[in-house]
Coordinates of C-alpha atoms in Angstrom, one line a residue:
X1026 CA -23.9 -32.3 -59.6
X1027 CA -24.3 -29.0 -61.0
X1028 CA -24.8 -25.9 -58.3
X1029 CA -28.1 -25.0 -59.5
X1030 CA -29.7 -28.3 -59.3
X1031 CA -28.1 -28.6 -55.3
X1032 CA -31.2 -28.3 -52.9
X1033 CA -29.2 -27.4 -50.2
X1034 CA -27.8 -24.2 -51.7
X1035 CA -29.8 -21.1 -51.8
X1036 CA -29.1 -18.3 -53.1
X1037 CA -26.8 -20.6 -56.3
X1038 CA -26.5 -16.9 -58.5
X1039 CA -24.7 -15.7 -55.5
X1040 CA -22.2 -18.2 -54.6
X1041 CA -21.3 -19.9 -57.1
X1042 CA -18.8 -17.0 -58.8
X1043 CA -16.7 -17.7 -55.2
X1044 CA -16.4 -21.6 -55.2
X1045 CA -15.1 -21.1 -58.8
X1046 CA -12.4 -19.0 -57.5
X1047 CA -11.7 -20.8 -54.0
X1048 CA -10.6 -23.7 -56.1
X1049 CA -7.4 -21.5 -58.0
X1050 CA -6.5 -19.5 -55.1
X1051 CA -5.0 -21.3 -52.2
X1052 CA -6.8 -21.2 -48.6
X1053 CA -5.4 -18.1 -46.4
X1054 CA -3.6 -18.9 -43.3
X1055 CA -2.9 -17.2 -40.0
X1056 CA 0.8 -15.8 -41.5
X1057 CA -1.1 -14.7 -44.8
X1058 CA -3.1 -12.3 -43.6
X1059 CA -3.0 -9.0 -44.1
X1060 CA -0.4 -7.7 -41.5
X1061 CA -2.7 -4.9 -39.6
X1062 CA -5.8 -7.9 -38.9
X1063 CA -2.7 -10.8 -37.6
X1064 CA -1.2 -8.0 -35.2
X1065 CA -5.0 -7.3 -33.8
X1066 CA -5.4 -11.2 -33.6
X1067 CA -1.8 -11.2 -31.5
X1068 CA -2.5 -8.1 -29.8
X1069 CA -5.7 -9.5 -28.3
X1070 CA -4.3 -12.9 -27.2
X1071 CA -1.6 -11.0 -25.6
X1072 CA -4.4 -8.8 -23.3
X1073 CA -6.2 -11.9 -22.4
X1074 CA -3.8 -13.5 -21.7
X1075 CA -2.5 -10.5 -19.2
X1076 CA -6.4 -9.9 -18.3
X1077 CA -7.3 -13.8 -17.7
X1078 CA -4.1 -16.3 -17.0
X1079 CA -1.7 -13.9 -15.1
X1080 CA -3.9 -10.6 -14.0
X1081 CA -1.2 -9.6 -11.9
X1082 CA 1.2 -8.1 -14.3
X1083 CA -1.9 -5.3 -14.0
X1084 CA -1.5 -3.9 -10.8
X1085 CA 1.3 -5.3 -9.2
X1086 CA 4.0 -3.6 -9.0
X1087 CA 7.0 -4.5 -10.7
X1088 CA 9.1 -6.1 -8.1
X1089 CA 7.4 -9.0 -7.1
X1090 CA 7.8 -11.3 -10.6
X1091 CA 10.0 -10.1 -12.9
X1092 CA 8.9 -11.9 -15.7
X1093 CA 8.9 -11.1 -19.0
X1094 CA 5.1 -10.0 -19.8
X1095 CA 5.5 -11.0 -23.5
X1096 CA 6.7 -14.8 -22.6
X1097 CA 3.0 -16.3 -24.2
X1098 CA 3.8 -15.4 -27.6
X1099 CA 7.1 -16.9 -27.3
X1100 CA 6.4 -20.2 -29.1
X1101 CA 4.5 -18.3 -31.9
X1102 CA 7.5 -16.2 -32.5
X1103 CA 9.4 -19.4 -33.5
X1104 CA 6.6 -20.3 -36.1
X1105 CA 7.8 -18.5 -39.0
X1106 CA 9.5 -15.9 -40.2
X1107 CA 6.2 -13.6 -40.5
X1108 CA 4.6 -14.3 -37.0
X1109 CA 7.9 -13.4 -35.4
X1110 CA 7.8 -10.1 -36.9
X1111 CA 4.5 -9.5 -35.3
X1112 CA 4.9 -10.8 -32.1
X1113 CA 9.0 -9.4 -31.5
X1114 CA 7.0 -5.4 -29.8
X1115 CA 5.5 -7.3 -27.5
X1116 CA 7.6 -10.3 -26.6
X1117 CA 10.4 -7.6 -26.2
X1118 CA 8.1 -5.0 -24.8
X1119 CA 9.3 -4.6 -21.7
X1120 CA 12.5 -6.1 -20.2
X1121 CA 14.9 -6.4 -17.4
X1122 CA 18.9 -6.1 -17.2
X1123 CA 20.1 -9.8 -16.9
X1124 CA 23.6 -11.6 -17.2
X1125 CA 24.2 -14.0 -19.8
X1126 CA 27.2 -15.7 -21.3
X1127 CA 26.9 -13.1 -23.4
X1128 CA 27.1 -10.1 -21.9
X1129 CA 24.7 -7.3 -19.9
X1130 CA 23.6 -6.0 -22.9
X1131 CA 19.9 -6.7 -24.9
X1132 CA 21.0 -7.5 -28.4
X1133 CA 20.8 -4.6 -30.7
X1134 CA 18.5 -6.6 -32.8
X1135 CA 15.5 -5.9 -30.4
X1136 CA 16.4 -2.3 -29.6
X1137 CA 13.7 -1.1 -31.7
X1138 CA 11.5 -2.5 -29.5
X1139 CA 11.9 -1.8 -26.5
X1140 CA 9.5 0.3 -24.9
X1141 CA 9.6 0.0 -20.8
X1142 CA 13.3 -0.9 -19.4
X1143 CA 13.9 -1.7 -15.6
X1144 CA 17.2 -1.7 -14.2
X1145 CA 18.2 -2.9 -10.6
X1146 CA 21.7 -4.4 -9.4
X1147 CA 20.2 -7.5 -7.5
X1148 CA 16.6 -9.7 -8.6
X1149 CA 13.9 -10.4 -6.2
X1150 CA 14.8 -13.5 -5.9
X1151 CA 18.4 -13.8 -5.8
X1152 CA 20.7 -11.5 -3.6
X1153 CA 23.6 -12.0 -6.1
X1154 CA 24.7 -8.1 -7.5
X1155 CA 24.2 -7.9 -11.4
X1156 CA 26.2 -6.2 -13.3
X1157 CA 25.5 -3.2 -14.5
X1158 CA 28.3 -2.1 -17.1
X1159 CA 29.1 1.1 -19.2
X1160 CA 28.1 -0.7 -22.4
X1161 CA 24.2 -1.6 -20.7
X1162 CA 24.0 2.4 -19.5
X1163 CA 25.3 3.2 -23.3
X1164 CA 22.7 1.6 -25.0
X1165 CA 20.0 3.1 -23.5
X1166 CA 20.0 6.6 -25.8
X1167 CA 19.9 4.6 -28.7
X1168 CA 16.3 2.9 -28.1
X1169 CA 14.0 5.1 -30.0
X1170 CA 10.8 3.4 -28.7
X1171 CA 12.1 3.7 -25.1
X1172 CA 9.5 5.6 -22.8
X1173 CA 9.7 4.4 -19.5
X1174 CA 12.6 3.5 -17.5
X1175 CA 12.8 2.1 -13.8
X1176 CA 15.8 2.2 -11.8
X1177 CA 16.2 0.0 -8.4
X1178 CA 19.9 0.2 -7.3
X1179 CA 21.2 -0.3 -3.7
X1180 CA 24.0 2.6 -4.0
X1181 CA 23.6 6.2 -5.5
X1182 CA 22.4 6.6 -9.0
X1183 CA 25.5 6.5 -11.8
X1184 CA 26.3 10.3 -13.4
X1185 CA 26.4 7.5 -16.9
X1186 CA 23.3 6.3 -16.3
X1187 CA 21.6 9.4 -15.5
X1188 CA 22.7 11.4 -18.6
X1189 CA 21.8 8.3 -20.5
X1190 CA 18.5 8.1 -19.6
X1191 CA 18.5 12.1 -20.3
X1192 CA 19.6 11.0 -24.0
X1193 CA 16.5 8.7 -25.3
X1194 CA 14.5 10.0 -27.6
X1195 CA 11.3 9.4 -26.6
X1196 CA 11.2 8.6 -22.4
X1197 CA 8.4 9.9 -21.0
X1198 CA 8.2 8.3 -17.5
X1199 CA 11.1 7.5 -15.2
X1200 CA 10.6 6.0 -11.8
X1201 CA 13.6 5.3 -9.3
X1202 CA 12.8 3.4 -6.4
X1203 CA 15.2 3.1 -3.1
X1204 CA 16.7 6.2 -4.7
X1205 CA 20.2 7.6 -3.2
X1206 CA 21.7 10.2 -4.8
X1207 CA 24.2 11.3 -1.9
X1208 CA 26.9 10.4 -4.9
X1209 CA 28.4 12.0 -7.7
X1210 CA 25.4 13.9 -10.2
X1211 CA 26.3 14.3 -13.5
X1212 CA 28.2 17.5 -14.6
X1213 CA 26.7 17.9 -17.9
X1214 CA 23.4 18.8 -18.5
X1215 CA 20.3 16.6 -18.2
X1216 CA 18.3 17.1 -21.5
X1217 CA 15.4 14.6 -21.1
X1218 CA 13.5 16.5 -23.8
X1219 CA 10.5 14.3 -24.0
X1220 CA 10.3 13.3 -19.9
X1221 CA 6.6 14.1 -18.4
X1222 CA 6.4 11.9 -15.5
X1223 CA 9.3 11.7 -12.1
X1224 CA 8.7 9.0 -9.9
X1225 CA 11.6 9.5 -6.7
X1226 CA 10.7 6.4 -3.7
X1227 CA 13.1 5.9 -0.9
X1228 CA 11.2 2.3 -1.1
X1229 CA 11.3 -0.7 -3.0
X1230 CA 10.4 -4.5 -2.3
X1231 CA 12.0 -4.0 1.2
X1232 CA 9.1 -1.3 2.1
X1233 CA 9.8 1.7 3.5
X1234 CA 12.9 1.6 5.1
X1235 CA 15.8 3.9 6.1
X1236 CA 18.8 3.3 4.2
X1237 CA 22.1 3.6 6.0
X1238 CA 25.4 5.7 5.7
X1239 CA 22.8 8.3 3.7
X1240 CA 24.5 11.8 3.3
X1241 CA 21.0 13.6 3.6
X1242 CA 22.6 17.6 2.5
X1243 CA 24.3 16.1 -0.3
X1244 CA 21.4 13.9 -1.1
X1245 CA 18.5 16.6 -1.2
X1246 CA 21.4 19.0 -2.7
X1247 CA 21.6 16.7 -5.7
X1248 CA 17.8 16.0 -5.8
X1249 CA 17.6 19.9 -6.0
X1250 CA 19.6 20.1 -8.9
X1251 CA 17.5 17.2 -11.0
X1252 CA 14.7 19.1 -9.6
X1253 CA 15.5 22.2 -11.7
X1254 CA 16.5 20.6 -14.6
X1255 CA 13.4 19.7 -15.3
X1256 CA 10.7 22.1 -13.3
X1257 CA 10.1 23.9 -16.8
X1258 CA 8.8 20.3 -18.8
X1259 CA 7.3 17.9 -16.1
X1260 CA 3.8 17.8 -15.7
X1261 CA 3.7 14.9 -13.3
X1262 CA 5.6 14.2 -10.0
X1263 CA 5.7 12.0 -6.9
X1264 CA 8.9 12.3 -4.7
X1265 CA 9.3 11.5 -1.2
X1266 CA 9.8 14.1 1.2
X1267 CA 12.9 13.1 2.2
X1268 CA 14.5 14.3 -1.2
X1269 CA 13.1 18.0 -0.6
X1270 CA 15.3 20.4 0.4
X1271 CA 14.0 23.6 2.4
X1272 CA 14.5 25.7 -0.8
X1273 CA 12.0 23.3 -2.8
X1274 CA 9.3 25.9 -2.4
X1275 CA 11.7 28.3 -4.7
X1276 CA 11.7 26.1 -7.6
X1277 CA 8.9 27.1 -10.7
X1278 CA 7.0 24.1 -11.9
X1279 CA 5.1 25.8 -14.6
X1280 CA 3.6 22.6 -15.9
X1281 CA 3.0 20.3 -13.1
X1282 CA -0.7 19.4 -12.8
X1283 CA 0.1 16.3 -10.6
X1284 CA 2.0 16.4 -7.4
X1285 CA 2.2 13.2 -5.1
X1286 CA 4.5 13.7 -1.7
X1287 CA 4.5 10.2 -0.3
X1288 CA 7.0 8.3 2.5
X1289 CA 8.5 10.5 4.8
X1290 CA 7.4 13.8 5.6
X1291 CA 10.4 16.9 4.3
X1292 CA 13.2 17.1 6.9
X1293 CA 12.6 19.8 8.4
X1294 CA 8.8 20.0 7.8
X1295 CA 7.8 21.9 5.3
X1296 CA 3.7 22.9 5.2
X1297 CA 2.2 21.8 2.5
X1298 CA 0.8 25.5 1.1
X1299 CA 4.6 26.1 1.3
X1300 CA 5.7 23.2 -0.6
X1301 CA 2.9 23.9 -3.6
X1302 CA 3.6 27.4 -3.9
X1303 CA 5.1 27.9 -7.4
X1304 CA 2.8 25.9 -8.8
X1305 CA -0.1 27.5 -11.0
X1306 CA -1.2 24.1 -12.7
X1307 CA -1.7 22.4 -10.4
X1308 CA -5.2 20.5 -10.4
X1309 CA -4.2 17.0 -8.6
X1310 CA -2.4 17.3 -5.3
X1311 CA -1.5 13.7 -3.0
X1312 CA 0.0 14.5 0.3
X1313 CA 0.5 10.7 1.3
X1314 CA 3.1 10.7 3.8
X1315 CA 3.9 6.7 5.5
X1316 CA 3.7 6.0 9.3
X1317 CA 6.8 5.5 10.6
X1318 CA 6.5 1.6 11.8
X1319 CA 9.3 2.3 14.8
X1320 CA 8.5 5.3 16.1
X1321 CA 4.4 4.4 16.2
X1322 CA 4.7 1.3 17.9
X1323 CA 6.7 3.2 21.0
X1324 CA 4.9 6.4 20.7
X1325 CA 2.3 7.5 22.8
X1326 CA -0.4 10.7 22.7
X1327 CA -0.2 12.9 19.6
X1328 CA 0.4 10.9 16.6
X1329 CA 1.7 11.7 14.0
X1330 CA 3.7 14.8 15.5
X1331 CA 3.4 16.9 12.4
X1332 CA 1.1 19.4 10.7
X1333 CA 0.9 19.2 7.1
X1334 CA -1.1 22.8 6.8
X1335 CA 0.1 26.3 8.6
X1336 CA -0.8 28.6 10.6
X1337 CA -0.9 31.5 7.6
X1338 CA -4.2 31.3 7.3
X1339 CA -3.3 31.2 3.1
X1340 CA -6.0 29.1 1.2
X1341 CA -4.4 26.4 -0.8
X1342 CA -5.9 28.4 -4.2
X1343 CA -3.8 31.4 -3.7
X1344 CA -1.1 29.5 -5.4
X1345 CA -2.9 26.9 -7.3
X1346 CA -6.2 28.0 -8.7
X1347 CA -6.9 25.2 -11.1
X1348 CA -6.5 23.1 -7.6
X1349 CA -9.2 20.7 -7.8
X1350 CA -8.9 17.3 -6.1
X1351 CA -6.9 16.2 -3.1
X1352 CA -5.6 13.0 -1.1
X1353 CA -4.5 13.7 2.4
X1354 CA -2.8 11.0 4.4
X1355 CA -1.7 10.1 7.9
X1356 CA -3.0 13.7 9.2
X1357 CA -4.9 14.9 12.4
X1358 CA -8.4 15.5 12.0
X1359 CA -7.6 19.0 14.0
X1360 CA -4.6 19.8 11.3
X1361 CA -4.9 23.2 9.6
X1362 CA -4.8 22.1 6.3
X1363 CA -8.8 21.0 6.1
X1364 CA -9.3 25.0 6.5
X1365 CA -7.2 25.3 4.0
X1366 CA -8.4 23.9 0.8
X1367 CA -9.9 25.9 -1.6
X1368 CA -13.5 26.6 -2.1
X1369 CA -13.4 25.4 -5.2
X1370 CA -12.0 22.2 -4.5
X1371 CA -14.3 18.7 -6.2
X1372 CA -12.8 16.0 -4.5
X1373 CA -11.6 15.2 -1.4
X1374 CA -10.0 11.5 -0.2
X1375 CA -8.9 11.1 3.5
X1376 CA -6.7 7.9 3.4
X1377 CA -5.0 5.8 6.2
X1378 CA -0.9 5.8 6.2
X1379 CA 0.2 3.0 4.4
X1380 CA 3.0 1.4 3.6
X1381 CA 2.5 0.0 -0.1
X1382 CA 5.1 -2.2 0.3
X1383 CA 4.2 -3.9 3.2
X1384 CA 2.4 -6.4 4.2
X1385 CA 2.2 -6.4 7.6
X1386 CA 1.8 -2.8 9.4
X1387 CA 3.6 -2.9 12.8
X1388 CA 1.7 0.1 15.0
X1389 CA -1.3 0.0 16.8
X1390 CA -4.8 -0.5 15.3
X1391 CA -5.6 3.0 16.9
X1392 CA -2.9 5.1 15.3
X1393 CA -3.7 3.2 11.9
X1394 CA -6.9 5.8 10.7
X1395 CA -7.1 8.7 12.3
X1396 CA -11.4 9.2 10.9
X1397 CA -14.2 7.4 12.9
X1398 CA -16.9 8.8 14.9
X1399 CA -16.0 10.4 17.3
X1400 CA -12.9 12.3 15.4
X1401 CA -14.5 12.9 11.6
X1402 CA -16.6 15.8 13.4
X1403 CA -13.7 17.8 14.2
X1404 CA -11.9 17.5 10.9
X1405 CA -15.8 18.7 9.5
X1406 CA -16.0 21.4 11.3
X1407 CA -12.9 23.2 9.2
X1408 CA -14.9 22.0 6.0
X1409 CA -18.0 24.0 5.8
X1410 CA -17.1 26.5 2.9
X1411 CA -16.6 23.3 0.8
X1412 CA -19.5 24.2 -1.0
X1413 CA -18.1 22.7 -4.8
X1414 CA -17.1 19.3 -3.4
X1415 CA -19.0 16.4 -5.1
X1416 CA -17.1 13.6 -4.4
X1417 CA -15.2 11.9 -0.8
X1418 CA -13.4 8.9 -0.2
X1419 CA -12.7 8.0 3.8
X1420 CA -10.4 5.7 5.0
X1421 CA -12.5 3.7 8.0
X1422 CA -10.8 2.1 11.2
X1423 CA -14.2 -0.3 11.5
X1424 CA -17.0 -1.0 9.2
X1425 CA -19.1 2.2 8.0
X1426 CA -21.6 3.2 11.0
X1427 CA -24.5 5.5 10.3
X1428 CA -22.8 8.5 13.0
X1429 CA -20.1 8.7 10.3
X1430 CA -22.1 8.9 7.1
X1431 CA -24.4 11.6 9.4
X1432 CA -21.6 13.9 10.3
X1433 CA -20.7 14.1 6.4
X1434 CA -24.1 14.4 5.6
X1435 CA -24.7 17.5 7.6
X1436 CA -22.0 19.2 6.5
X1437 CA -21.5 18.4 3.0
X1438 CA -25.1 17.7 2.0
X1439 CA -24.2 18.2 -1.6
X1440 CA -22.2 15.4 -2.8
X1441 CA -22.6 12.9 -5.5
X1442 CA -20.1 10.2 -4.9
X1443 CA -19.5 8.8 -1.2
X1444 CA -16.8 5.9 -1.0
X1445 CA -15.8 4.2 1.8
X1446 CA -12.6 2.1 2.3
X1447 CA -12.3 -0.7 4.7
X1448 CA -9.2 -1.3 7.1
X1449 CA -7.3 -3.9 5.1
X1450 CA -6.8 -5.9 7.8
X1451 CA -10.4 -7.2 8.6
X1452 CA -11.7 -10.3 6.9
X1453 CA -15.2 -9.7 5.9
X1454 CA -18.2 -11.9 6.0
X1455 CA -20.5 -9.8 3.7
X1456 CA -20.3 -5.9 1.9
X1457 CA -20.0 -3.6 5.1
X1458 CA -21.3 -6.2 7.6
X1459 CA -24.8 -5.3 6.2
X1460 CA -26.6 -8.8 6.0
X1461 CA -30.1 -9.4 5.9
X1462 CA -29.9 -9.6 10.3
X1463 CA -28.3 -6.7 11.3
X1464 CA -28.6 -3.7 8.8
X1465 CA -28.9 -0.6 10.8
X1466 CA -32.2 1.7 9.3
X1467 CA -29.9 4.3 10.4
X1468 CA -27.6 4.2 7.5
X1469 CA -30.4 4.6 5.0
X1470 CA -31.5 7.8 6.8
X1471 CA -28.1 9.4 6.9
X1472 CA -27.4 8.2 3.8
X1473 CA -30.5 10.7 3.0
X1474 CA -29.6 13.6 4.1
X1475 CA -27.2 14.0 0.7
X1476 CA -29.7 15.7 -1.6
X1477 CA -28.3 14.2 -4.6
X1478 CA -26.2 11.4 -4.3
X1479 CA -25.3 9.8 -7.2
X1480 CA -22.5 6.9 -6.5
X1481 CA -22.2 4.9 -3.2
X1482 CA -18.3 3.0 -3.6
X1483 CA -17.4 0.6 -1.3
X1484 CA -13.7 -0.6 -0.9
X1485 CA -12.8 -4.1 1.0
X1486 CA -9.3 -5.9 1.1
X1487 CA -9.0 -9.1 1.2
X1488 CA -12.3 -9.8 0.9
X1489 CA -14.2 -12.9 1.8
X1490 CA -18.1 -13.4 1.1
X1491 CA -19.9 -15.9 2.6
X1492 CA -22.3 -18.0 0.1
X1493 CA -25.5 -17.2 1.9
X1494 CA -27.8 -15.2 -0.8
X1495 CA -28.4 -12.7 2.3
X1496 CA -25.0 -11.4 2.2
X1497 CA -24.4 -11.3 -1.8
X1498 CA -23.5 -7.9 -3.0
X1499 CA -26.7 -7.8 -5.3
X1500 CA -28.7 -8.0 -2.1
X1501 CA -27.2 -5.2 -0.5
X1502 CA -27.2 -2.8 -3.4
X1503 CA -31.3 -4.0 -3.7
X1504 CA -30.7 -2.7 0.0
X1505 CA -29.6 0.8 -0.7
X1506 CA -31.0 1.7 -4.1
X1507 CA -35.0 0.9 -2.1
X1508 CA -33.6 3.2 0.5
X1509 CA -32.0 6.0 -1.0
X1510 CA -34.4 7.3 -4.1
X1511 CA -31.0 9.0 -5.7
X1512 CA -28.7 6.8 -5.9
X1513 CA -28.0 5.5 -9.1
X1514 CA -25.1 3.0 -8.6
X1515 CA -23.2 0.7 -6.0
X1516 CA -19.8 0.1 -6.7
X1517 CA -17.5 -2.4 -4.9
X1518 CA -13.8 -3.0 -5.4
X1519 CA -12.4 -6.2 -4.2
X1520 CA -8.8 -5.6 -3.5
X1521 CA -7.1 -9.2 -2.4
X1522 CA -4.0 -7.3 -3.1
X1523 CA -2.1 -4.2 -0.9
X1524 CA 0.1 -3.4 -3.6
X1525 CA -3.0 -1.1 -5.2
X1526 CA -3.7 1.3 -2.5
X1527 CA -1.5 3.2 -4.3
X1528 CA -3.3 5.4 -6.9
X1529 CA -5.6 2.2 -8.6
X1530 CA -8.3 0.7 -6.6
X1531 CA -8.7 -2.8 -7.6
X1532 CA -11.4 -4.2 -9.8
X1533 CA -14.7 -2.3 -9.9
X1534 CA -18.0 -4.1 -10.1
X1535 CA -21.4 -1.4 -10.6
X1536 CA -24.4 -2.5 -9.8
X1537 CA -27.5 0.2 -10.9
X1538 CA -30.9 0.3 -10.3
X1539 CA -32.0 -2.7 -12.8
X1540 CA -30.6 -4.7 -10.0
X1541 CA -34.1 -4.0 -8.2
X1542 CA -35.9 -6.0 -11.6
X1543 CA -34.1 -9.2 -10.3
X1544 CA -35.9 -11.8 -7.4
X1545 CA -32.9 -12.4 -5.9
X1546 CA -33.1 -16.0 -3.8
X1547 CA -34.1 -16.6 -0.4
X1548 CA -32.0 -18.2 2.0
X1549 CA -33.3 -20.4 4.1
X1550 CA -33.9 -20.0 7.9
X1551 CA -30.8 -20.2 10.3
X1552 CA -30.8 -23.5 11.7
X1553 CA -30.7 -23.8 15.5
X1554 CA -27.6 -23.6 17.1
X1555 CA -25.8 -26.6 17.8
X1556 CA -26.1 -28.6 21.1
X1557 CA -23.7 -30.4 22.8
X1558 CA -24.1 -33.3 25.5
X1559 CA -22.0 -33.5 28.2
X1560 CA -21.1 -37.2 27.6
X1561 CA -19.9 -38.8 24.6
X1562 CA -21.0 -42.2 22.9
X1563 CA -17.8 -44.2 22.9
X1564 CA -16.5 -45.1 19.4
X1565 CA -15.1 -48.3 20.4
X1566 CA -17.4 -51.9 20.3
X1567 CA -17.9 -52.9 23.8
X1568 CA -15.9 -56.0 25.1

């Protein structure tokens, strides 16, 4: 039948030129199109497939699975000669050092596409020591994709491996975790032309622990020396304190605009206006220091038994004038450093010592935050002249009471984001215990005295709702928004995972004020409580 006379065709002048044409030319395939649409097609399979099947690989970090991210695409790759081309950068994206039959080494063959290398002498999962041979250090100068690089050894870094790493062309980030480096450092010099980003932990999968047979001067002496090698390119830097050497204050970071001290305070203590004072670019500064486990479950009184600010009197600006958000961590609410930070200064997050490799924080639930309310008012009282700050984050030993939000109120009535994060080790029944029974009034008024808040951000670990309506996070943020005429949002991140107390905070879900548009369900009433009789019906047939 001829196209025109088809009733089921409209449009005929129009289409039939193209089923002319589909006839010759063959139908197109996945491996026949054009290259740039199949590696979107690949590329998106491989996010949902990281976002959906195994979310994980996101925030965890890299110790707990060492699995090849890339491991989906694995039976495409074997399709044809085409699709394996596409899918080889992100099958071999990121790798591990393993032992085969043949040899240590990744095959040259994939070298090109290699992007994020981690190297460790033993797996999670099996004690055995890997080897790590010259030929495996070699190759790494010869990746030109390479651009981050993670090293997890049990003995002091390699001079090889160092000046290897210092060799690849484009390595931006390197991170070495239960780092030593009481051993040999390289006599050469350490180019790392391209490096932005120095991550030094005295942790790993262990958690914080203290390594034995350390030699501390030679360690923090070699530390020093990798230190000023690259002062004059990094721009990013979290080290533990351990690794700083009295004279770290002498060094010039020129470019650093993020600084992160974490683990254990410097031995001896160093304040932290000290510690920051050669650096003028500074805009991001994370003072995060871990409780030591040991000592906290036998110490009594003052805890911990450091100050991280001074007695100078110096405002943390002097030094750093671009100095506009900080994170303070395990600190007294009477330490000098609140007086200290600058005027200027937009955001401020008190947070709880942490270990962020542990699970299972062994010191008393007292020594855990130092913030509630009965302490927050003294560590306010050195924060009046922080007229500039918009945005707080606060650590909570209990769920949020209305005396704390009050304090903050009256001193800082200017902010635009409040967040709250809840001790990790609480199981909660609904969003800040705030169910439809026993919401305190109180809250809503505090939460009032903040002339224009913006954002309300409420962090909960481990988090457990229960399925009545009433406790639903939609009915809560109804709640808050009918009670506080400024508010425009309610956040809450669910973090069922301790690994990202680190710098992420879980998975965000904003509510606005549409929220208000929806008739949310009504529970019904609370049945009455059970009763129980004294004696039992027997379950057994009478002889």
């Amino acid at each position: 039948m001829p196209a025109s006379s088809n009733p089921d065709i409209i449009g005929v002048d129009h289409v039939a030129a193209p089923l002319e044409c589909s006839a010759a030319s063959p139908r197109p395939t996945l491996d026949t199109l054009p290259a740039d649409i199949l590696q979107s097609i690949i590329k998106l399979l491989y996010d949902e497939w990281l976002d959906n099947v195994h979310p994980k690989f996101r925030s965890y970090p890299r110790f707990d699975h060492e699995r090849c991210q890339g491991e989906y695409l694995l039976d495409l790759s074997l399709t044809c000669r085409n699709l394996r081309a596409q899918t080889m950068p992100l099958i071999f994206r990121e790798v591990y050092n393993w032992e085969s039959s043949r040899g240590t080494v990744w095959p040259k063959s994939v070298w090109p596409y290699l992007k994020i290398i981690h190297i460790r002498e033993c797996t999670v999962r099996n004690p055995r020591k890997l080897d790590l041979s010259l030929d495996t250090i070699h190759s790494l100068a010869l990746m030109p994709l390479l651009t981050k690089a993670t090293v997890r050894l049990d003995s002091s870094i390699p001079p090889a491996l160092l000046h290897s790493l210092s060799l690849a062309p484009s390595l931006l980030r390197l991170e070495i975790h239960q780092a030593r480096f009481d051993g040999e450092f390289p006599s050469s010099p350490l180019p790392f032309h391209t490096l932005e980003t120095l991550l030094i932990s005295s942790s790993g999968f262990r958690g914080v622990a203290n390594q034995e047979n350390v030699d501390h001067s030679k360690q923090t002496m070699n530390a020093e020396s990798l230190f000023r090698a690259l002062s004059c390119r990094l721009t990013e830097l979290s080290v533990s304190g351990e690794f700083m050497a009295r004279t770290f204050p002498s060094i010039e970071w020129l470019h650093i605009r993020r600084l992160a001290i974490t683990e254990r305070e410097p031995s001896p203590n160093v304040p932290v206006p000290e510690l920051i004072s050669n650096m003028p670019a500074l805009r991001d500064l994370e003072v995060l220091y871990t409780l030591d486990t040991t000592r906290a479950a036998h110490m009594k009184g003052r805890f911990p038994s450091f100050h991280l600010g001074d007695q100078s009197g110096r405002m943390l600006s002097d030094r750093c004038p671009l100095l506009s958000r900080v994170t303070l961590g395990n600190v007294l609410p009477d330490d000098s450093i609140f007086a200290q930070l600058p005027a200027c200064l937009e955001s401020l997050m008190l947070r709880a010592p942490v270990d962020p490799y542990d699970a299972h924080m062994g010191f008393p639930r007292d020594a855990y935050c130092p913030f509630n309310e009965h302490t927050l008012p003294k560590a306010l009282s050195h924060m009046q002249h922080l007229r500039d700050l918009t945005e707080v984050c606060l650590d909570l030993d209990s769920f949020v009471k209305a005396p704390i939000i009050h304090h903050i109120g009256l001193i800082l009535p200017q902010l635009e984001i409040l967040e709250f994060r809840l001790p990790r080790y609480m199981f909660l029944d609904s969003p800040m215990r705030f169910n439809a029974r026993d919401r305190d009034p109180a809250i809503l008024l505090a939460l009032n005295l903040f002339s224009c808040l913006l954002h309300l951000r409420i962090t909960m670990h481990f988090q457990r709702l229960h399925s009545d309506p009433h406790y639903s996070r939609e009915v809560t943020a109804q709640w808050f928004f009918r009670g506080v005429p400024t508010l425009r949002t309610v956040s809450y991140a669910m973090v069922g995972n301790i690994h990202t107390l680190g710098f992420d905070s879980g998975s965000w879900q904003t509510l606005d004020r549409r929220v208000l548009d929806f008739i949310l369900p009504t529970p019904p009433p609370s049945p009455p409580p059970l009763q129980l009789s004294r004696t039992y019906p027997s379950v057994f047939p009478p002889d």
